[in-house]
Amino acid sequence: MALTNSSLVTIDDLSNGEIEGLFSLADNMSDSMKEQLGICQGKIMASLFFEPSTRTRLSFETAMHRLGGSVITASDIGATSLSKGESIADMARIVGSYADIIVIRHPWEGAAKVVADYAGVPVINAGDGGHQHPTQTLCDLYTIKKERQSIKGLKIALWGDLKYGRTTHSLIFALAKFGADILFFPSPGLEVPEHVIKKLIIEYGGELEKYGSPGQAVKDSLFPLDAIYTTPNSPHQLAMMPDINIEVELKTGVDALYVTRPQRERFTATEETQELQGKYPVVDKRLLKGKAFRKTLVMHPLPRVDELAYEVDADPRSMYFKQAARGVPIRMALIALLLGIKEISIPREDDSFIQKTDYPVYRRDSGIRCPNPECVSIQKTETKYIKSEFKVVDREPLTLRCVYCEHGFEPKYVASSDWHEGRLDNKIYHSADSHWAKKIRPENLIIFDSENEAEAQDFKPSQSVRAHHRRSDDKEEK
Ligand code: NCD
C-alpha cells in the first residue's frame, strides 16, 4: 500500500491499518538508523513554522537529515511575504515548486488544508491553531502501543486544556478509532468543544456520558470529570449506574493520563484570569499515589509549564520524554511514505471504530461564513480565493461543519432554490427549525447567516418568521 503524494492534514486522513503500518516502518527504521541515511537523498523538505516549536520542528528536520534529505526552512511570518499580505495559497504554490514535501505549522485553523490544496506536493500539518496536530497524535499512539501493545479497550484520561489543545483533538478521534474509552478531565472552562463532541458521537458511534457541575471528584484530588466516551460494545459501569461516584469507574485504573498545558496564547481575557487564579489542575506525586494511577502511563506532548510537577520525571510511569524522542522515527517513516520511497503492507480489513459518513456539502455563495474567528477561510488575505464550504452534518437541528477548521454551527435561516411554481413572490425564507425547512431537499437548500442576508438576495420572510418578529416586537414594547 502506498501513501505516495497524499497529505496528512487531520488524523482522519490515515486509516487504522495505515497507522499500524507506519508504526512497523518506524520500528524498522529505528532498528537500522544507519541504513536509512541516503533513502531520501536529493529530496527537499520545506519546514514552515509560523508558531513557536521545539520538538515538532527539530524532530521533523532531524528525521529528514537522518533520511539523507535536505531541509529549507522559514520560521517567522514576519520574515516571509505573508507579512506583505501574500495569501497562503500563493505561498503554498511557490514552496511546492521548490520542495518535495512541506511541513507547516500556522496559527489559523484549516491553514494546512489550504496548503495541501495548492502546493501540489505532500503536506504535513504540524499544528493549525487549536484545530489538530496529527503527527503528535502518531507519537502518542505509538508510545501507548509500545508500552501496552494494544489501544483497544484501554481507558485514557485527557487532562487540562481540552478546548484549545490541538493535540487532544487529534488524539480524541484516534483513540475512538482504535476503540479506547476516553475520560475527559478539563480544567474548568476549558472543556472539549461541542463540535468535537458532536463529531465523536455521530462518526465514531460510541456513547458519551456528560457530567454536569459540580464535577465528580476523585478523593484527594482536583479531578473534575466532565464526560466519559465509551466506544461501541464497551459497556461501562457509570452508564449502568448513572449516579454512582466516578471512583467506581476508575476502580480498574486509568491506562494513560494525557496532561496538557494551558494554551495561553489562545485564551480569551476571562480564561486568562481563571487560569491565573490557580484553577488549572496539577499532576504531581500526590495525585499519582491514587489507586487509579498505579499502572498509569503519564503522558504530555510538552512543553510543560506548571501542570506537571518535575518530581514525576524520575517515576517509571512518566512517558513524555520517550514520546518526544519517538517523534524522529515516526516522522522519518511518515516522510518516506508520503514521498513514495517506502510502502507498507496493511491488513485488508479496516477495523476502525468509525462510521463512514458521506455528508452533503454546501457550497452555494449565499453569504454564509464560518463563525470561527481563527478559521483560515475568513481571513482577509484568503477570502479572495477561498469559497466557504460546509458539510451538512445534521438536519435537526440544521448543523454545518466548516471543511477547513471543522467548527460546527447552527445557521438560523434557510430557503429552497426550487421556489414554488418559480414565481418570485414565492421566494421565501424560513427559520431553520421550522417544519418547512426540514422539507427542503439537500440539493435545493440555501442557507443564510442572517435575515439581512436573505433579504439582500430578494427573499421575503415566511409567515412564521414574520410572526416571530411580531412576538419579539411585542416583548420589546412591554
Ligand atoms: C504541542 C503543540 O504545539 O500543540 N507541542 C508539541 O507539538 N509537542 C503542545 C503544546 O504546545 O502545548
GROMACS .gro file of C-alpha atoms and ligand atoms in nm:
model
  490
    1MET     CA    1   0.000   0.000   0.000
    2ALA     CA    2   0.144   0.334  -0.098
    3LEU     CA    3   0.063   0.667   0.056
    4THR     CA    4   0.259   0.844  -0.215
    5ASN     CA    5   0.163   1.205  -0.271
    6SER     CA    6  -0.105   1.209  -0.005
    7SER     CA    7  -0.110   1.470   0.269
    8LEU     CA    8  -0.170   1.441   0.641
    9VAL     CA    9  -0.398   1.728   0.743
   10THR     CA   10  -0.612   1.561   1.008
   11ILE     CA   11  -0.575   1.226   1.181
   12ASP     CA   12  -0.877   1.105   0.979
   13ASP     CA   13  -0.651   1.102   0.672
   14LEU     CA   14  -0.496   0.776   0.793
   15SER     CA   15  -0.683   0.451   0.850
   16ASN     CA   16  -0.600   0.230   1.147
   17GLY     CA   17  -0.419  -0.008   0.915
   18GLU     CA   18  -0.206   0.272   0.772
   19ILE     CA   19  -0.120   0.394   1.120
   20GLU     CA   20  -0.017   0.042   1.225
   21GLY     CA   21   0.188   0.004   0.906
   22LEU     CA   22   0.359   0.334   0.974
   23PHE     CA   23   0.442   0.216   1.327
   24SER     CA   24   0.608  -0.103   1.195
   25LEU     CA   25   0.808   0.105   0.949
   26ALA     CA   26   0.913   0.339   1.234
   27ASP     CA   27   1.023   0.031   1.433
   28ASN     CA   28   1.229  -0.095   1.141
   29MET     CA   29   1.384   0.243   1.085
   30SER     CA   30   1.485   0.293   1.447
   31ASP     CA   31   1.644  -0.053   1.446
   32SER     CA   32   1.852   0.035   1.142
   33MET     CA   33   1.910   0.411   1.155
   34LYS     CA   34   2.236   0.399   0.957
   35GLU     CA   35   2.073   0.218   0.666
   36GLN     CA   36   1.818   0.495   0.627
   37LEU     CA   37   2.080   0.756   0.554
   38GLY     CA   38   2.050   0.817   0.185
   39ILE     CA   39   1.699   0.692   0.113
   40CYS     CA   40   1.577   1.049   0.068
   41GLN     CA   41   1.892   1.177  -0.096
   42GLY     CA   42   1.811   1.458  -0.338
   43LYS     CA   43   1.476   1.529  -0.176
   44ILE     CA   44   1.395   1.861  -0.011
   45MET     CA   45   1.160   1.918   0.282
   46ALA     CA   46   1.027   2.270   0.347
   47SER     CA   47   0.980   2.328   0.717
   48LEU     CA   48   0.745   2.625   0.768
   49PHE     CA   49   0.681   2.701   1.135
   50PHE     CA   50   0.478   3.014   1.190
   51GLU     CA   51   0.417   2.940   1.558
   52PRO     CA   52   0.679   2.852   1.822
   53SER     CA   53   0.808   2.496   1.818
   54THR     CA   54   1.100   2.297   1.955
   55ARG     CA   55   1.013   1.927   1.937
   56THR     CA   56   0.798   1.917   1.628
   57ARG     CA   57   1.021   2.129   1.407
   58LEU     CA   58   1.351   1.984   1.521
   59SER     CA   59   1.227   1.624   1.506
   60PHE     CA   60   1.094   1.675   1.152
   61GLU     CA   61   1.423   1.832   1.046
   62THR     CA   62   1.624   1.561   1.224
   63ALA     CA   63   1.409   1.298   1.054
   64MET     CA   64   1.479   1.442   0.709
   65HIS     CA   65   1.853   1.467   0.782
   66ARG     CA   66   1.856   1.106   0.904
   67LEU     CA   67   1.696   1.004   0.574
   68GLY     CA   68   1.971   1.187   0.387
   69GLY     CA   69   1.743   1.461   0.251
   70SER     CA   70   1.777   1.839   0.278
   71VAL     CA   71   1.573   2.096   0.459
   72ILE     CA   72   1.472   2.453   0.374
   73THR     CA   73   1.306   2.646   0.648
   74ALA     CA   74   1.101   2.956   0.739
   75SER     CA   75   1.004   3.014   1.097
   76ASP     CA   76   0.885   3.369   1.123
   77ILE     CA   77   0.586   3.507   0.937
   78GLY     CA   78   0.749   3.849   0.961
   79ALA     CA   79   1.038   3.727   0.750
   80THR     CA   80   0.815   3.590   0.473
   81SER     CA   81   0.590   3.756   0.217
   82LEU     CA   82   0.287   3.651   0.421
   83SER     CA   83   0.360   3.966   0.620
   84LYS     CA   84   0.327   4.168   0.297
   85GLY     CA   85  -0.024   4.032   0.251
   86GLU     CA   86   0.056   3.727   0.038
   87SER     CA   87  -0.205   3.454   0.060
   88ILE     CA   88  -0.136   3.108   0.195
   89ALA     CA   89  -0.234   2.960  -0.141
   90ASP     CA   90   0.030   3.163  -0.327
   91MET     CA   91   0.292   3.077  -0.070
   92ALA     CA   92   0.198   2.708  -0.097
   93ARG     CA   93   0.230   2.710  -0.477
   94ILE     CA   94   0.573   2.868  -0.458
   95VAL     CA   95   0.710   2.646  -0.183
   96GLY     CA   96   0.561   2.343  -0.360
   97SER     CA   97   0.768   2.431  -0.665
   98TYR     CA   98   1.089   2.432  -0.457
   99ALA     CA   99   1.038   2.142  -0.218
  100ASP     CA  100   0.923   1.779  -0.249
  101ILE     CA  101   0.730   1.783   0.077
  102ILE     CA  102   0.603   2.059   0.307
  103VAL     CA  103   0.560   2.060   0.685
  104ILE     CA  104   0.353   2.353   0.805
  105ARG     CA  105   0.256   2.497   1.144
  106HIS     CA  106   0.028   2.800   1.134
  107PRO     CA  107  -0.197   2.981   1.384
  108TRP     CA  108  -0.505   2.975   1.157
  109GLU     CA  109  -0.730   2.671   1.180
  110GLY     CA  110  -0.753   2.498   0.844
  111ALA     CA  111  -0.432   2.659   0.711
  112ALA     CA  112  -0.270   2.319   0.649
  113LYS     CA  113  -0.566   2.214   0.433
  114VAL     CA  114  -0.521   2.522   0.217
  115VAL     CA  115  -0.151   2.446   0.175
  116ALA     CA  116  -0.238   2.086   0.085
  117ASP     CA  117  -0.498   2.208  -0.168
  118TYR     CA  118  -0.249   2.433  -0.351
  119ALA     CA  119   0.105   2.302  -0.304
  120GLY     CA  120   0.099   2.011  -0.548
  121VAL     CA  121   0.329   1.812  -0.314
  122PRO     CA  122   0.254   1.617   0.006
  123VAL     CA  123   0.181   1.840   0.302
  124ILE     CA  124   0.201   1.753   0.672
  125ASN     CA  125   0.005   1.951   0.928
  126ALA     CA  126   0.235   2.023   1.221
  127GLY     CA  127  -0.041   2.210   1.407
  128ASP     CA  128  -0.304   2.452   1.271
  129GLY     CA  129  -0.416   2.679   1.552
  130GLY     CA  130  -0.637   2.497   1.802
  131HIS     CA  131  -0.760   2.251   1.539
  132GLN     CA  132  -0.538   1.942   1.505
  133HIS     CA  133  -0.182   1.814   1.537
  134PRO     CA  134  -0.191   1.469   1.377
  135THR     CA  135   0.181   1.384   1.395
  136GLN     CA  136   0.187   1.447   1.770
  137THR     CA  137  -0.101   1.200   1.788
  138LEU     CA  138   0.105   0.945   1.597
  139CYS     CA  139   0.381   0.983   1.859
  140ASP     CA  140   0.122   0.949   2.137
  141LEU     CA  141  -0.041   0.637   1.992
  142TYR     CA  142   0.297   0.483   1.914
  143THR     CA  143   0.400   0.531   2.277
  144ILE     CA  144   0.078   0.376   2.410
  145LYS     CA  145   0.118   0.081   2.171
  146LYS     CA  146   0.480   0.026   2.263
  147GLU     CA  147   0.401   0.028   2.633
  148ARG     CA  148   0.063  -0.151   2.629
  149GLN     CA  149   0.068  -0.348   2.298
  150SER     CA  150  -0.290  -0.260   2.204
  151ILE     CA  151  -0.503   0.053   2.233
  152LYS     CA  152  -0.839  -0.120   2.211
  153GLY     CA  153  -1.023  -0.131   2.543
  154LEU     CA  154  -0.780   0.098   2.724
  155LYS     CA  155  -0.904   0.375   2.947
  156ILE     CA  156  -0.733   0.702   2.863
  157ALA     CA  157  -0.782   1.021   3.066
  158LEU     CA  158  -0.730   1.360   2.900
  159TRP     CA  159  -0.636   1.634   3.142
  160GLY     CA  160  -0.616   2.013   3.124
  161ASP     CA  161  -0.690   2.239   2.831
  162LEU     CA  162  -0.918   2.028   2.617
  163LYS     CA  163  -1.065   2.335   2.449
  164TYR     CA  164  -0.763   2.476   2.266
  165GLY     CA  165  -0.524   2.180   2.293
  166ARG     CA  166  -0.496   2.070   1.931
  167THR     CA  167  -0.304   1.759   2.033
  168THR     CA  168  -0.604   1.641   2.235
  169HIS     CA  169  -0.845   1.700   1.945
  170SER     CA  170  -0.650   1.473   1.710
  171LEU     CA  171  -0.590   1.225   1.990
  172ILE     CA  172  -0.961   1.200   2.080
  173PHE     CA  173  -1.054   1.090   1.728
  174ALA     CA  174  -0.761   0.850   1.705
  175LEU     CA  175  -0.841   0.687   2.039
  176ALA     CA  176  -1.205   0.649   1.941
  177LYS     CA  177  -1.099   0.497   1.609
  178PHE     CA  178  -0.885   0.240   1.789
  179GLY     CA  179  -1.157   0.155   2.041
  180ALA     CA  180  -1.027   0.315   2.359
  181ASP     CA  181  -1.253   0.466   2.625
  182ILE     CA  182  -1.185   0.831   2.696
  183LEU     CA  183  -1.229   1.017   3.025
  184PHE     CA  184  -1.237   1.396   2.997
  185PHE     CA  185  -1.087   1.593   3.285
  186PRO     CA  186  -1.078   1.951   3.162
  187SER     CA  187  -0.965   2.247   3.360
  188PRO     CA  188  -1.295   2.427   3.437
  189GLY     CA  189  -1.398   2.640   3.139
  190LEU     CA  190  -1.164   2.456   2.901
  191GLU     CA  191  -1.393   2.167   2.809
  192VAL     CA  192  -1.378   1.984   2.475
  193PRO     CA  193  -1.553   2.198   2.208
  194GLU     CA  194  -1.907   2.099   2.119
  195HIS     CA  195  -1.817   2.033   1.753
  196VAL     CA  196  -1.552   1.781   1.858
  197ILE     CA  197  -1.802   1.603   2.082
  198LYS     CA  198  -2.065   1.604   1.810
  199LYS     CA  199  -1.826   1.452   1.558
  200LEU     CA  200  -1.721   1.193   1.813
  201ILE     CA  201  -2.076   1.082   1.877
  202ILE     CA  202  -2.203   1.088   1.518
  203GLU     CA  203  -1.899   0.945   1.344
  204TYR     CA  204  -1.743   0.714   1.596
  205GLY     CA  205  -2.066   0.556   1.712
  206GLY     CA  206  -1.987   0.530   2.081
  207GLU     CA  207  -2.167   0.677   2.377
  208LEU     CA  208  -2.090   0.994   2.561
  209GLU     CA  209  -2.195   1.038   2.920
  210LYS     CA  210  -2.177   1.402   3.029
  211TYR     CA  211  -2.147   1.508   3.391
  212GLY     CA  212  -2.279   1.848   3.485
  213SER     CA  213  -2.115   2.060   3.751
  214PRO     CA  214  -2.019   2.011   4.022
  215GLY     CA  215  -1.778   1.771   3.853
  216GLN     CA  216  -1.736   1.438   4.026
  217ALA     CA  217  -1.418   1.444   4.222
  218VAL     CA  218  -1.167   1.172   4.285
  219LYS     CA  219  -1.080   1.161   4.651
  220ASP     CA  220  -0.785   1.382   4.747
  221SER     CA  221  -0.756   1.545   4.410
  222LEU     CA  222  -0.889   1.821   4.193
  223PHE     CA  223  -1.003   1.580   3.927
  224PRO     CA  224  -1.323   1.733   3.781
  225LEU     CA  225  -1.472   1.470   3.549
  226ASP     CA  226  -1.663   1.624   3.262
  227ALA     CA  227  -1.757   1.331   3.039
  228ILE     CA  228  -1.677   0.972   2.952
  229TYR     CA  229  -1.673   0.842   2.598
  230THR     CA  230  -1.711   0.470   2.556
  231THR     CA  231  -1.661   0.303   2.220
  232PRO     CA  232  -1.929   0.071   2.083
  233ASN     CA  233  -1.951  -0.270   2.253
  234SER     CA  234  -1.786  -0.139   2.566
  235PRO     CA  235  -2.049  -0.103   2.838
  236HIS     CA  236  -1.908   0.081   3.134
  237GLN     CA  237  -2.018   0.091   3.489
  238LEU     CA  238  -2.121   0.452   3.504
  239ALA     CA  239  -2.358   0.415   3.211
  240MET     CA  240  -2.536   0.144   3.401
  241MET     CA  241  -2.535   0.325   3.735
  242PRO     CA  242  -2.551   0.691   3.643
  243ASP     CA  243  -2.548   0.828   3.997
  244ILE     CA  244  -2.251   0.638   4.117
  245ASN     CA  245  -1.924   0.807   4.205
  246ILE     CA  246  -1.651   0.834   3.946
  247GLU     CA  247  -1.425   0.627   4.167
  248VAL     CA  248  -1.620   0.319   4.060
  249GLU     CA  249  -1.533   0.390   3.700
  250LEU     CA  250  -1.170   0.435   3.797
  251LYS     CA  251  -1.150   0.119   4.006
  252THR     CA  252  -0.988  -0.077   3.729
  253GLY     CA  253  -0.739   0.204   3.685
  254VAL     CA  254  -0.654   0.454   3.416
  255ASP     CA  255  -0.416   0.320   3.150
  256ALA     CA  256  -0.285   0.659   3.047
  257LEU     CA  257  -0.317   1.012   3.177
  258TYR     CA  258  -0.259   1.265   2.899
  259VAL     CA  259  -0.171   1.600   3.051
  260THR     CA  260  -0.171   1.926   2.854
  261ARG     CA  261  -0.056   2.276   2.933
  262PRO     CA  262  -0.291   2.576   2.928
  263GLN     CA  263  -0.277   2.710   2.572
  264ARG     CA  264  -0.248   3.069   2.697
  265GLU     CA  265  -0.174   3.208   2.356
  266ARG     CA  266  -0.531   3.117   2.251
  267PHE     CA  267  -0.713   3.227   2.568
  268THR     CA  268  -0.980   3.494   2.591
  269ALA     CA  269  -0.937   3.757   2.864
  270THR     CA  270  -1.175   3.570   3.100
  271GLU     CA  271  -0.999   3.239   3.051
  272GLU     CA  272  -0.669   3.409   3.123
  273THR     CA  273  -0.799   3.533   3.458
  274GLN     CA  274  -0.947   3.196   3.554
  275GLU     CA  275  -0.622   3.023   3.482
  276LEU     CA  276  -0.423   3.281   3.674
  277GLN     CA  277  -0.647   3.226   3.973
  278GLY     CA  278  -0.487   2.886   4.007
  279LYS     CA  279  -0.777   2.679   3.877
  280TYR     CA  280  -0.560   2.476   3.645
  281PRO     CA  281  -0.521   2.123   3.786
  282VAL     CA  282  -0.171   1.989   3.855
  283VAL     CA  283  -0.041   1.635   3.817
  284ASP     CA  284   0.210   1.555   4.088
  285LYS     CA  285   0.335   1.267   4.302
  286ARG     CA  286   0.043   1.301   4.542
  287LEU     CA  287  -0.217   1.262   4.269
  288LEU     CA  288  -0.033   0.967   4.120
  289LYS     CA  289  -0.041   0.789   4.457
  290GLY     CA  290  -0.413   0.729   4.395
  291LYS     CA  291  -0.509   0.365   4.328
  292ALA     CA  292  -0.647   0.454   3.986
  293PHE     CA  293  -0.298   0.557   3.870
  294ARG     CA  294  -0.093   0.261   3.988
  295LYS     CA  295  -0.007   0.150   3.636
  296THR     CA  296  -0.084   0.471   3.451
  297LEU     CA  297   0.136   0.600   3.170
  298VAL     CA  298   0.184   0.969   3.238
  299MET     CA  299   0.192   1.143   2.902
  300HIS     CA  300   0.233   1.503   2.785
  301PRO     CA  301   0.300   1.640   2.436
  302LEU     CA  302   0.530   1.902   2.601
  303PRO     CA  303   0.619   2.180   2.657
  304ARG     CA  304   0.500   2.175   3.018
  305VAL     CA  305   0.452   2.479   3.235
  306ASP     CA  306   0.316   2.419   3.588
  307GLU     CA  307   0.060   2.145   3.526
  308LEU     CA  308   0.306   1.857   3.556
  309ALA     CA  309   0.548   1.854   3.850
  310TYR     CA  310   0.917   1.786   3.784
  311GLU     CA  311   0.912   1.532   4.068
  312VAL     CA  312   0.725   1.297   3.831
  313ASP     CA  313   1.018   1.281   3.586
  314ALA     CA  314   1.203   1.011   3.777
  315ASP     CA  315   0.890   0.797   3.807
  316PRO     CA  316   0.892   0.497   3.568
  317ARG     CA  317   0.535   0.585   3.472
  318SER     CA  318   0.648   0.909   3.308
  319MET     CA  319   0.644   0.877   2.930
  320TYR     CA  320   0.676   1.230   2.797
  321PHE     CA  321   1.044   1.231   2.710
  322LYS     CA  322   1.002   0.896   2.534
  323GLN     CA  323   0.704   1.038   2.343
  324ALA     CA  324   0.919   1.326   2.219
  325ALA     CA  325   1.216   1.104   2.128
  326ARG     CA  326   0.991   0.871   1.930
  327GLY     CA  327   0.897   1.169   1.713
  328VAL     CA  328   1.207   1.112   1.500
  329PRO     CA  329   1.143   0.754   1.375
  330ILE     CA  330   0.770   0.828   1.342
  331ARG     CA  331   0.837   1.134   1.127
  332MET     CA  332   1.107   0.950   0.927
  333ALA     CA  333   0.854   0.681   0.843
  334LEU     CA  334   0.587   0.937   0.754
  335ILE     CA  335   0.814   1.140   0.525
  336ALA     CA  336   0.936   0.825   0.347
  337LEU     CA  337   0.579   0.703   0.296
  338LEU     CA  338   0.440   1.032   0.165
  339LEU     CA  339   0.736   1.072  -0.070
  340GLY     CA  340   0.666   0.722  -0.203
  341ILE     CA  341   1.010   0.595  -0.103
  342LYS     CA  342   0.863   0.329   0.126
  343GLU     CA  343   0.545   0.129   0.114
  344ILE     CA  344   0.359  -0.051   0.389
  345SER     CA  345   0.151  -0.360   0.393
  346ILE     CA  346  -0.175  -0.323   0.578
  347PRO     CA  347  -0.436  -0.580   0.673
  348ARG     CA  348  -0.718  -0.583   0.416
  349GLU     CA  349  -0.990  -0.537   0.672
  350ASP     CA  350  -1.018  -0.194   0.826
  351ASP     CA  351  -1.110  -0.242   1.188
  352SER     CA  352  -1.155   0.129   1.263
  353PHE     CA  353  -1.433   0.215   1.501
  354ILE     CA  354  -1.562   0.475   1.262
  355GLN     CA  355  -1.881   0.508   1.066
  356LYS     CA  356  -1.808   0.632   0.716
  357THR     CA  357  -2.039   0.927   0.670
  358ASP     CA  358  -2.089   1.095   0.336
  359TYR     CA  359  -2.241   1.428   0.426
  360PRO     CA  360  -2.390   1.656   0.162
  361VAL     CA  361  -2.161   1.952   0.101
  362TYR     CA  362  -2.297   2.308   0.096
  363ARG     CA  363  -2.107   2.529  -0.149
  364ARG     CA  364  -2.358   2.796  -0.250
  365ASP     CA  365  -2.248   3.154  -0.232
  366SER     CA  366  -2.531   3.271  -0.007
  367GLY     CA  367  -2.309   3.486   0.212
  368ILE     CA  368  -2.267   3.230   0.489
  369ARG     CA  369  -1.927   3.236   0.657
  370CYS     CA  370  -1.756   3.023   0.917
  371PRO     CA  371  -1.818   3.183   1.259
  372ASN     CA  372  -1.478   3.075   1.395
  373PRO     CA  373  -1.262   3.390   1.406
  374GLU     CA  374  -0.947   3.178   1.374
  375CYS     CA  375  -1.064   2.993   1.062
  376VAL     CA  376  -0.843   3.038   0.758
  377SER     CA  377  -1.146   3.072   0.530
  378ILE     CA  378  -1.249   3.412   0.670
  379GLN     CA  379  -0.910   3.583   0.686
  380LYS     CA  380  -0.875   3.892   0.471
  381THR     CA  381  -0.587   3.760   0.262
  382GLU     CA  382  -0.765   3.430   0.198
  383THR     CA  383  -1.126   3.530   0.119
  384LYS     CA  384  -1.015   3.643  -0.229
  385TYR     CA  385  -0.993   3.283  -0.341
  386ILE     CA  386  -1.133   3.051  -0.073
  387LYS     CA  387  -1.500   2.969  -0.119
  388SER     CA  388  -1.674   2.885   0.207
  389GLU     CA  389  -1.768   2.520   0.211
  390PHE     CA  390  -1.956   2.324   0.475
  391LYS     CA  391  -2.067   1.969   0.538
  392VAL     CA  392  -2.432   1.943   0.634
  393VAL     CA  393  -2.381   1.710   0.930
  394ASP     CA  394  -2.732   1.729   1.073
  395ARG     CA  395  -3.078   1.850   0.967
  396GLU     CA  396  -3.239   1.853   1.313
  397PRO     CA  397  -3.114   2.098   1.413
  398LEU     CA  398  -2.957   2.209   1.086
  399THR     CA  399  -2.584   2.192   1.159
  400LEU     CA  400  -2.298   2.284   0.929
  401ARG     CA  401  -1.932   2.194   0.969
  402CYS     CA  402  -1.668   2.411   0.803
  403VAL     CA  403  -1.447   2.195   0.579
  404TYR     CA  404  -1.140   2.399   0.679
  405CYS     CA  405  -1.146   2.433   1.058
  406GLU     CA  406  -1.425   2.176   1.127
  407HIS     CA  407  -1.613   2.411   1.358
  408GLY     CA  408  -1.980   2.330   1.373
  409PHE     CA  409  -2.265   2.580   1.398
  410GLU     CA  410  -2.640   2.604   1.356
  411PRO     CA  411  -2.745   2.866   1.100
  412LYS     CA  412  -3.081   3.035   1.156
  413TYR     CA  413  -3.244   3.079   0.814
  414VAL     CA  414  -3.297   2.868   0.503
  415ALA     CA  415  -3.477   2.880   0.170
  416SER     CA  416  -3.527   2.649  -0.124
  417SER     CA  417  -3.377   2.717  -0.467
  418ASP     CA  418  -3.682   2.544  -0.609
  419TRP     CA  419  -3.935   2.803  -0.502
  420HIS     CA  420  -4.297   2.723  -0.562
  421GLU     CA  421  -4.402   2.741  -0.930
  422GLY     CA  422  -4.095   2.953  -1.000
  423ARG     CA  423  -4.286   3.267  -0.906
  424LEU     CA  424  -4.076   3.539  -0.749
  425ASP     CA  425  -4.336   3.618  -0.485
  426ASN     CA  426  -4.280   3.263  -0.364
  427LYS     CA  427  -3.914   3.337  -0.288
  428ILE     CA  428  -3.948   3.289   0.084
  429TYR     CA  429  -3.700   3.218   0.362
  430HIS     CA  430  -3.783   3.016   0.670
  431SER     CA  431  -3.650   2.974   1.015
  432ALA     CA  432  -3.407   2.677   1.005
  433ASP     CA  433  -3.602   2.493   1.275
  434SER     CA  434  -3.944   2.526   1.106
  435HIS     CA  435  -4.116   2.226   0.951
  436TRP     CA  436  -4.080   2.390   0.606
  437ALA     CA  437  -3.707   2.399   0.644
  438LYS     CA  438  -3.692   2.026   0.704
  439LYS     CA  439  -3.875   1.957   0.379
  440ILE     CA  440  -3.613   2.126   0.160
  441ARG     CA  441  -3.406   1.873  -0.032
  442PRO     CA  442  -3.029   1.897   0.033
  443GLU     CA  443  -2.958   1.992  -0.329
  444ASN     CA  444  -3.208   2.282  -0.308
  445LEU     CA  445  -3.100   2.413   0.029
  446ILE     CA  446  -2.999   2.780   0.053
  447ILE     CA  447  -2.865   2.883   0.392
  448PHE     CA  448  -2.837   3.233   0.537
  449ASP     CA  449  -2.644   3.377   0.827
  450SER     CA  450  -2.900   3.648   0.889
  451GLU     CA  451  -3.230   3.791   0.773
  452ASN     CA  452  -3.046   4.082   0.611
  453GLU     CA  453  -2.851   3.837   0.400
  454ALA     CA  454  -3.171   3.659   0.290
  455GLU     CA  455  -3.344   3.986   0.211
  456ALA     CA  456  -3.042   4.119   0.024
  457GLN     CA  457  -3.093   3.821  -0.205
  458ASP     CA  458  -3.460   3.909  -0.260
  459PHE     CA  459  -3.608   3.650  -0.026
  460LYS     CA  460  -3.904   3.751   0.189
  461PRO     CA  461  -3.972   3.625   0.541
  462SER     CA  462  -4.216   3.338   0.575
  463GLN     CA  463  -4.528   3.381   0.786
  464SER     CA  464  -4.367   3.214   1.083
  465VAL     CA  465  -4.056   3.435   1.062
  466ARG     CA  466  -4.292   3.739   1.049
  467ALA     CA  467  -4.492   3.609   1.342
  468HIS     CA  468  -4.169   3.562   1.535
  469HIS     CA  469  -4.081   3.928   1.461
  470ARG     CA  470  -4.419   4.041   1.589
  471ARG     CA  471  -4.368   3.843   1.908
  472SER     CA  472  -4.023   3.993   1.968
  473ASP     CA  473  -4.156   4.347   1.891
  474ASP     CA  474  -4.436   4.295   2.145
  475LYS     CA  475  -4.187   4.184   2.406
  476GLU     CA  476  -3.973   4.493   2.346
  477GLU     CA  477  -4.275   4.723   2.378
  478LYS     CA  478  -4.362   4.566   2.712
  479NCD     C1  479   0.211   2.088   2.130
  479NCD     C2  480   0.159   2.186   2.027
  479NCD     O1  481   0.235   2.263   1.970
  479NCD     O2  482   0.040   2.180   2.002
  479NCD     N1  483   0.351   2.078   2.131
  479NCD     C3  484   0.408   1.987   2.051
  479NCD     O3  485   0.399   1.993   1.931
  479NCD     N2  486   0.470   1.885   2.109
  479NCD     C4  487   0.154   2.110   2.264
  479NCD     C5  488   0.160   2.245   2.325
  479NCD     O4  489   0.217   2.340   2.271
  479NCD     O5  490   0.107   2.257   2.436
   0.00000   0.00000   0.00000
